[in-house]
Coordinates of C-alpha atoms and ligand atoms in Angstrom, one line a residue:
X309 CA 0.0 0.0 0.0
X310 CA 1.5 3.2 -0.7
X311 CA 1.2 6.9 0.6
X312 CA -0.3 8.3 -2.2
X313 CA -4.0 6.5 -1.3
X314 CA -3.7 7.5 2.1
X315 CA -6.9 7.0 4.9
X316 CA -7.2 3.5 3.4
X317 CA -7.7 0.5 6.4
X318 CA -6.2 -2.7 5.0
X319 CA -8.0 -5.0 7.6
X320 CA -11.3 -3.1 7.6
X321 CA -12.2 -4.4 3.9
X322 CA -11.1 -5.2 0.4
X323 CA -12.3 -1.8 -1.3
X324 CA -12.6 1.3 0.9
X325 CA -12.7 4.3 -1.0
X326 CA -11.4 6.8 1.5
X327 CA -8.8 8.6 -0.6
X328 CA -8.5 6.6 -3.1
X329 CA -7.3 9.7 -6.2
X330 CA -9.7 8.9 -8.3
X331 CA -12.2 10.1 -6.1
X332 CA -10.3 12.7 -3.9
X333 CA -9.1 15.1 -6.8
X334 CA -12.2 15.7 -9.3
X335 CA -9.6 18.1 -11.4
X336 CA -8.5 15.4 -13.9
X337 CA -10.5 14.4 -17.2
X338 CA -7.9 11.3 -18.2
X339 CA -6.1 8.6 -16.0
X340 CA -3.5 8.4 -18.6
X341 CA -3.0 10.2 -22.0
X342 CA 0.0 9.5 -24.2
X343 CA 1.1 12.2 -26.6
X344 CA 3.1 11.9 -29.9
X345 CA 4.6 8.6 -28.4
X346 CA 7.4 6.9 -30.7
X347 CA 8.9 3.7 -29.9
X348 CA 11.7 2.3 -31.7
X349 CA 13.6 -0.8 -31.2
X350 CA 16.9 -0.4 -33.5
X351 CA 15.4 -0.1 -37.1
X352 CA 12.1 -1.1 -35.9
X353 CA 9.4 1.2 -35.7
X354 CA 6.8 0.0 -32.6
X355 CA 5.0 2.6 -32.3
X356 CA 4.1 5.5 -34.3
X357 CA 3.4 9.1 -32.8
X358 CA 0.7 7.3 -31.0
X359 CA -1.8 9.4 -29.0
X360 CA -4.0 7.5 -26.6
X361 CA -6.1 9.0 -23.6
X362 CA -8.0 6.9 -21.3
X363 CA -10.8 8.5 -19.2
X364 CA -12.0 7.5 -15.7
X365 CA -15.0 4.6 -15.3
X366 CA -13.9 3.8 -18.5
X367 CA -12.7 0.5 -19.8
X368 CA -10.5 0.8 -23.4
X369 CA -10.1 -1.9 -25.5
X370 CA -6.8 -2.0 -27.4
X371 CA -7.1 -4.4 -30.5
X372 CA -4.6 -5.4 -33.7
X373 CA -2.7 -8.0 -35.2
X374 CA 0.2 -9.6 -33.6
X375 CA 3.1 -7.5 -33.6
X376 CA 0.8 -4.6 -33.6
X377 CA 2.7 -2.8 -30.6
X378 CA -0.2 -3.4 -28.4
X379 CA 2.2 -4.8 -25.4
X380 CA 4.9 -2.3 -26.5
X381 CA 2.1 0.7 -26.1
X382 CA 1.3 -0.9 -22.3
X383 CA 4.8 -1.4 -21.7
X384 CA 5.9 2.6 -22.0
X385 CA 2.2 3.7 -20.7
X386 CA 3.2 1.6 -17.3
X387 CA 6.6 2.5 -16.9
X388 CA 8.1 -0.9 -18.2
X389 CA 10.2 1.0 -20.7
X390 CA 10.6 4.4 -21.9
X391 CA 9.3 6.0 -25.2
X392 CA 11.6 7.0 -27.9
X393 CA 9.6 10.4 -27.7
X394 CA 6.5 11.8 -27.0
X395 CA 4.8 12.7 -23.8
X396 CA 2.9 10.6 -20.9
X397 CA 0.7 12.5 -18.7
X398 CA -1.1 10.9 -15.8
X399 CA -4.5 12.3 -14.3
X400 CA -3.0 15.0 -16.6
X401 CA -0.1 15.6 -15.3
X402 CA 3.4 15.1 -17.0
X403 CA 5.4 12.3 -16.4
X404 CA 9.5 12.4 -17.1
X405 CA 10.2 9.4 -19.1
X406 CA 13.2 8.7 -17.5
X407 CA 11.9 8.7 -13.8
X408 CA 8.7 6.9 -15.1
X409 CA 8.6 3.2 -13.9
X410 CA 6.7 0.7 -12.6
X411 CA 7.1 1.2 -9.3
X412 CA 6.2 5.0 -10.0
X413 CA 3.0 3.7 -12.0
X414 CA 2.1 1.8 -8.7
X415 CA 2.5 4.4 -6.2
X416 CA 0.2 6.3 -9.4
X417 CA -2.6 3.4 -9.0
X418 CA -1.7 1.9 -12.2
X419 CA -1.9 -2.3 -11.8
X420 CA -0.9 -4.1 -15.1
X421 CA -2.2 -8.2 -15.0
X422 CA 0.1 -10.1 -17.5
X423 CA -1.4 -13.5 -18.2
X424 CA 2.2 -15.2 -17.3
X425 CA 4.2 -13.1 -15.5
X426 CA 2.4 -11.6 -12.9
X427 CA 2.0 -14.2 -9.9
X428 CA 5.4 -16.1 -8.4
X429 CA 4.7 -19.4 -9.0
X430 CA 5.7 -21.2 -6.2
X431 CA 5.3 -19.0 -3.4
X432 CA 1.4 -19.3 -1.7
X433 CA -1.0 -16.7 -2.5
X434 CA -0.9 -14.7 0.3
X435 CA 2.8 -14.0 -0.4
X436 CA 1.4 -13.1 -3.7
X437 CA -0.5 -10.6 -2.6
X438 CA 2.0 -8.5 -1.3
X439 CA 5.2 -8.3 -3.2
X440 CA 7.0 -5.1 -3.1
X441 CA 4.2 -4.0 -0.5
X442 CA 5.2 -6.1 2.8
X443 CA 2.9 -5.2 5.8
X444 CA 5.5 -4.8 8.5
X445 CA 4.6 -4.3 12.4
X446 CA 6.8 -1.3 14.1
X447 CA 10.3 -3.5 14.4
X448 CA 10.1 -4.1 10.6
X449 CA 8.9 -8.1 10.4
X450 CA 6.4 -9.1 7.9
X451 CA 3.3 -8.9 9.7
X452 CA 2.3 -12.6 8.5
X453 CA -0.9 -13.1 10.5
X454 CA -2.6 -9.5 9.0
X455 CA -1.3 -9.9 5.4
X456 CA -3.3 -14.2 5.3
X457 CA -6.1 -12.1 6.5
X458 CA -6.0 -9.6 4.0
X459 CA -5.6 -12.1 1.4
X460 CA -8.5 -14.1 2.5
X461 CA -11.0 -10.7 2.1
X462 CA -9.5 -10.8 -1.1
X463 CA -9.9 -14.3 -2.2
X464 CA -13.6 -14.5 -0.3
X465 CA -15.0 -11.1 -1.6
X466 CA -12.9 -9.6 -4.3
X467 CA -12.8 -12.7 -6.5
X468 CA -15.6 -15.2 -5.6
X469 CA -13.9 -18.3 -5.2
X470 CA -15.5 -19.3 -2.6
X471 CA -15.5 -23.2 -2.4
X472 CA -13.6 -23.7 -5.3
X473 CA -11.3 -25.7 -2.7
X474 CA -8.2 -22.6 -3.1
X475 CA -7.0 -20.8 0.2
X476 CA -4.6 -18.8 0.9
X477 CA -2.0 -21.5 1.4
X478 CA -2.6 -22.8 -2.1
X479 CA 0.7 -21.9 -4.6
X480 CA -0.1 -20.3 -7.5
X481 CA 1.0 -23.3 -9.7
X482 CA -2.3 -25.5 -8.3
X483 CA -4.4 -22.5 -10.1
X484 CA -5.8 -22.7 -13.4
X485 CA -4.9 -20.1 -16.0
X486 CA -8.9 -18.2 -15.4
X487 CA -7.5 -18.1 -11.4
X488 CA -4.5 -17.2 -11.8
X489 CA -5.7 -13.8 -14.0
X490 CA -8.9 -13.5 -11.1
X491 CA -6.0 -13.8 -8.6
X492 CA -4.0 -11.1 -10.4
X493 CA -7.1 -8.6 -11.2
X494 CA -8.0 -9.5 -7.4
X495 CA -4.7 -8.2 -5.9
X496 CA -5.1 -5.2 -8.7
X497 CA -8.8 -4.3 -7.5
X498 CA -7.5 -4.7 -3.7
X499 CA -4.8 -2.0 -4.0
X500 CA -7.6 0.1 -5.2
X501 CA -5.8 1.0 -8.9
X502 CA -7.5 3.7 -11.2
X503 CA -6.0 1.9 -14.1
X504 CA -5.9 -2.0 -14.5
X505 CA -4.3 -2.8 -17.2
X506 CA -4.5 -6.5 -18.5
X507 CA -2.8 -8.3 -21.9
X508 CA -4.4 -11.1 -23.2
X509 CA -6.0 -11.9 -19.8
X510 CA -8.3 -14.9 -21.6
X511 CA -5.1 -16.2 -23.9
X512 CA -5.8 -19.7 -23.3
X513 CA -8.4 -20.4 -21.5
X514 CA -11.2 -22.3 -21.2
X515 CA -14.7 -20.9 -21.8
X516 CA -15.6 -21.3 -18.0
X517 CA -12.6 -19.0 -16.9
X518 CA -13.0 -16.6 -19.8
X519 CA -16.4 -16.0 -18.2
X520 CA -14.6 -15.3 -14.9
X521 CA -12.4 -12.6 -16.4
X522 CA -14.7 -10.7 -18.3
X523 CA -17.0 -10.5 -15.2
X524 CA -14.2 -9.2 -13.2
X525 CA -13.8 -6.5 -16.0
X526 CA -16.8 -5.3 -15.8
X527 CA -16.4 -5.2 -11.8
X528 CA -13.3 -3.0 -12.6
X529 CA -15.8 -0.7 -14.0
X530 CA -18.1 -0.9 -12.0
X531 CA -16.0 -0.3 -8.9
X532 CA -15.1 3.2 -10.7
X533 CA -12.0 2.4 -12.3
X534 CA -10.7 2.6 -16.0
X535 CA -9.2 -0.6 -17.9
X536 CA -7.0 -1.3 -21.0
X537 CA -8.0 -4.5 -21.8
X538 CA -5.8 -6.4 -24.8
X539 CA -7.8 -9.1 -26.1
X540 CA -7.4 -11.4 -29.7
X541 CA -11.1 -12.4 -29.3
X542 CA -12.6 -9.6 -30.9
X543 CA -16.3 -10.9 -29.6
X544 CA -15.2 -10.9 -25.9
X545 CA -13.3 -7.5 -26.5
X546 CA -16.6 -5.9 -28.2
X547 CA -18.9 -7.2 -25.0
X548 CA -16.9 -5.5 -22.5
X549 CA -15.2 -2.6 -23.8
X550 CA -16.4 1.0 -23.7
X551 CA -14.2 2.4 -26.9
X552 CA -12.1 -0.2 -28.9
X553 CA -8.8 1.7 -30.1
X554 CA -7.2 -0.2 -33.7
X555 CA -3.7 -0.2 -33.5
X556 CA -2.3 -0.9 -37.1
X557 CA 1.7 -1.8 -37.9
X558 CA 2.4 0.6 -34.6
X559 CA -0.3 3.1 -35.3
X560 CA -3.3 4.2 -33.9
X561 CA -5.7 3.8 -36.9
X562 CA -9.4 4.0 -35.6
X563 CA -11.5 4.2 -32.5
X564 CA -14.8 2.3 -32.4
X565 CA -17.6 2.4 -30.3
X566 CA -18.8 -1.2 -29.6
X567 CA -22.6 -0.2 -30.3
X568 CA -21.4 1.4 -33.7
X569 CA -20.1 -1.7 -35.2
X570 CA -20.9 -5.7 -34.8
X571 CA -18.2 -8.2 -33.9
X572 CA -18.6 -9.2 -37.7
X573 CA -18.4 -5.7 -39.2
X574 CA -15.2 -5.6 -36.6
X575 CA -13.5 -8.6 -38.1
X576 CA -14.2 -7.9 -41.3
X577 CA -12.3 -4.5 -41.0
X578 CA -9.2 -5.7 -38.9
X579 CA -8.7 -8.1 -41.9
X580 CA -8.9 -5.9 -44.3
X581 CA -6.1 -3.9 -42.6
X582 CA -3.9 -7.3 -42.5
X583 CA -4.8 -7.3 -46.2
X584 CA -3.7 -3.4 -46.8
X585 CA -0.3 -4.6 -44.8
X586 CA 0.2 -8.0 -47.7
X587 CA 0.0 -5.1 -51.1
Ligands
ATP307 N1 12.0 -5.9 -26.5 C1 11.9 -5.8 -27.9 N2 13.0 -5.8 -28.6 C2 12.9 -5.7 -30.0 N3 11.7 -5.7 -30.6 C3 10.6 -5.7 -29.9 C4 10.6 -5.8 -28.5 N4 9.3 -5.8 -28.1 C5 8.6 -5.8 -29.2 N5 9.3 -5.7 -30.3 C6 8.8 -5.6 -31.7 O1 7.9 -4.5 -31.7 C7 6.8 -4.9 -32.5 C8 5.5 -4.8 -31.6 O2 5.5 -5.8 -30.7 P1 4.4 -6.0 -29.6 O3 4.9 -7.1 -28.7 O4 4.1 -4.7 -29.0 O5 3.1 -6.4 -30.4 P2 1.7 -6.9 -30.0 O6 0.7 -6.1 -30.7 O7 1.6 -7.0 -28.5 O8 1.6 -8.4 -30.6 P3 0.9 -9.7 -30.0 O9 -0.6 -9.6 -30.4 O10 1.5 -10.8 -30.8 O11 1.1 -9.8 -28.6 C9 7.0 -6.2 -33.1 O12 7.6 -6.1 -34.3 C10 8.0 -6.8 -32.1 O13 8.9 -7.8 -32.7
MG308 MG1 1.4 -8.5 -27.1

């Protein structure tokens, strides 16, 4: 838990939403806006003066062919690597590029969810809970009894798994793929993040736990915050998504409002894009 949400009682619930930013300073129209972003890797050309804002309650969908840039656009907008150029601003303010990281994006309230990388796999979940974030009592040991209970509220209420035979104890290699990403948007919604951002959280999985993960985007929306949600399956994308954004060969080339176009119309268009690339 970090200074910057202040007033917020770990043991008292999961989601308290005593200063929480997102609610404490109304003087901000976007989470996150990038400006004129360019990312190059040698001669490659990731992304393209690429200019992306994502409001509050407001959950993004960021769509395109592999090798798009769409994990490359996450990357610089959570402080996993710095753009080329261009600005980042968050809740409108500007970031430096070369103090941003991702430590700096979580003490921000930005959470990013990687299908594979975000959960230790050995270690039990409670541990998971709380990397980089120990809960220490005043001679500086982990306070091991407060952070299980924690992580219980979290399991019981956050994510719903209630009976599905996991506890707190369980290592995160027993979990399915669908538990491990409820596990990981769990621990996200818990440190109360105004931005969750998640790549390819349903890569995988089966139709069951695909189920779970879109119903725990839509509780990241309806809990207040804002979402960038990567996602192949364009039908699972369309159903949850507020605004799809098209990213083409590094470049931001439409923005689509689900109700504007079907999942059809949607295909039909992102292959005729691969098509434009093949000429
Ligand atoms: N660390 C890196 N070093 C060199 N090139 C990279 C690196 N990361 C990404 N790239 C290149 O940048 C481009 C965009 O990659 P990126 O991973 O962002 O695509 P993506 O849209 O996430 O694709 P996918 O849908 O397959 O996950 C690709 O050409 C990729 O090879
Ligand atoms: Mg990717």
């Amino acid at each position: 838990m970090n200074a910057a949400h202040g007033g917020t009682d770990r043991l008292g619930g999961v989601v308290i939403k005593a200063g929480n930013p997102a609610h404490s300073s109304p003087h901000f129209s976007d989470i996150v806006r990038m400006e004129g972003v360019q990312k190059y890797f040698g001669a490659i050309h990731a992304l393209r003066d690429v200019t992306l804002k994502v409001g509050r309650n407001e959950i993004v969908g960021l769509i395109g062919d592999n090798g798009a840039g769409k994990s490359t656009l996450i990357k610089v907008m959570t402080g996993v690597m710095p753009p080329t150029s261009g600005r980042i601003f968050i809740r409108d303010q500007p970031i430096d590029p070369d103090d941003y990281s991702v430590r700096m994006a979580h003490d921000l309230s930005i959470e990013t969810v990687y299908q594979d990388r975000s959960l230790a796999d050995k270690q039990p979940l409670w541990r998971n809970f709380f990397v980089g974030r120990q809960i220490t009592n005043r001679f500086g040991f982990i306070n091991i009894k407060k952070q299980k209970a924690i992580a219980e509220e979290i399991l019981l209420k956050s994510i719903g798994f209630r009976g599905a035979g996991i506890t707190v104890d369980s290592t995160v290699a027993q979990l399915s793929g669908g538990e491990r990403q409820g596990i990981a948007i769990g621990r996200a919604m818990h440190y109360e993040a105004d931005l969750i951002v998640l790549d390819e959280p349903t890569a995988a999985l089966a139709v069951k736990e695909v189920r779970k993960v879109l119903d725990f985007v839509g509780k990241i929306r309806d809990s207040g915050r804002a979402c960038v949600y990567i996602e192949h399956n364009l039908a699972h994308v369309h159903e949850v998504a507020d605004r799809l954004v098209v990213l083409d060969r590094g470049a931001v080339v439409a923005e689509i409002k689900p109700e504007d176009m079907t999942v059809a119309e949607l295909t039909d268009y992102l292959i005729s894009l691969q098509h434009q690339a093949d000429d």
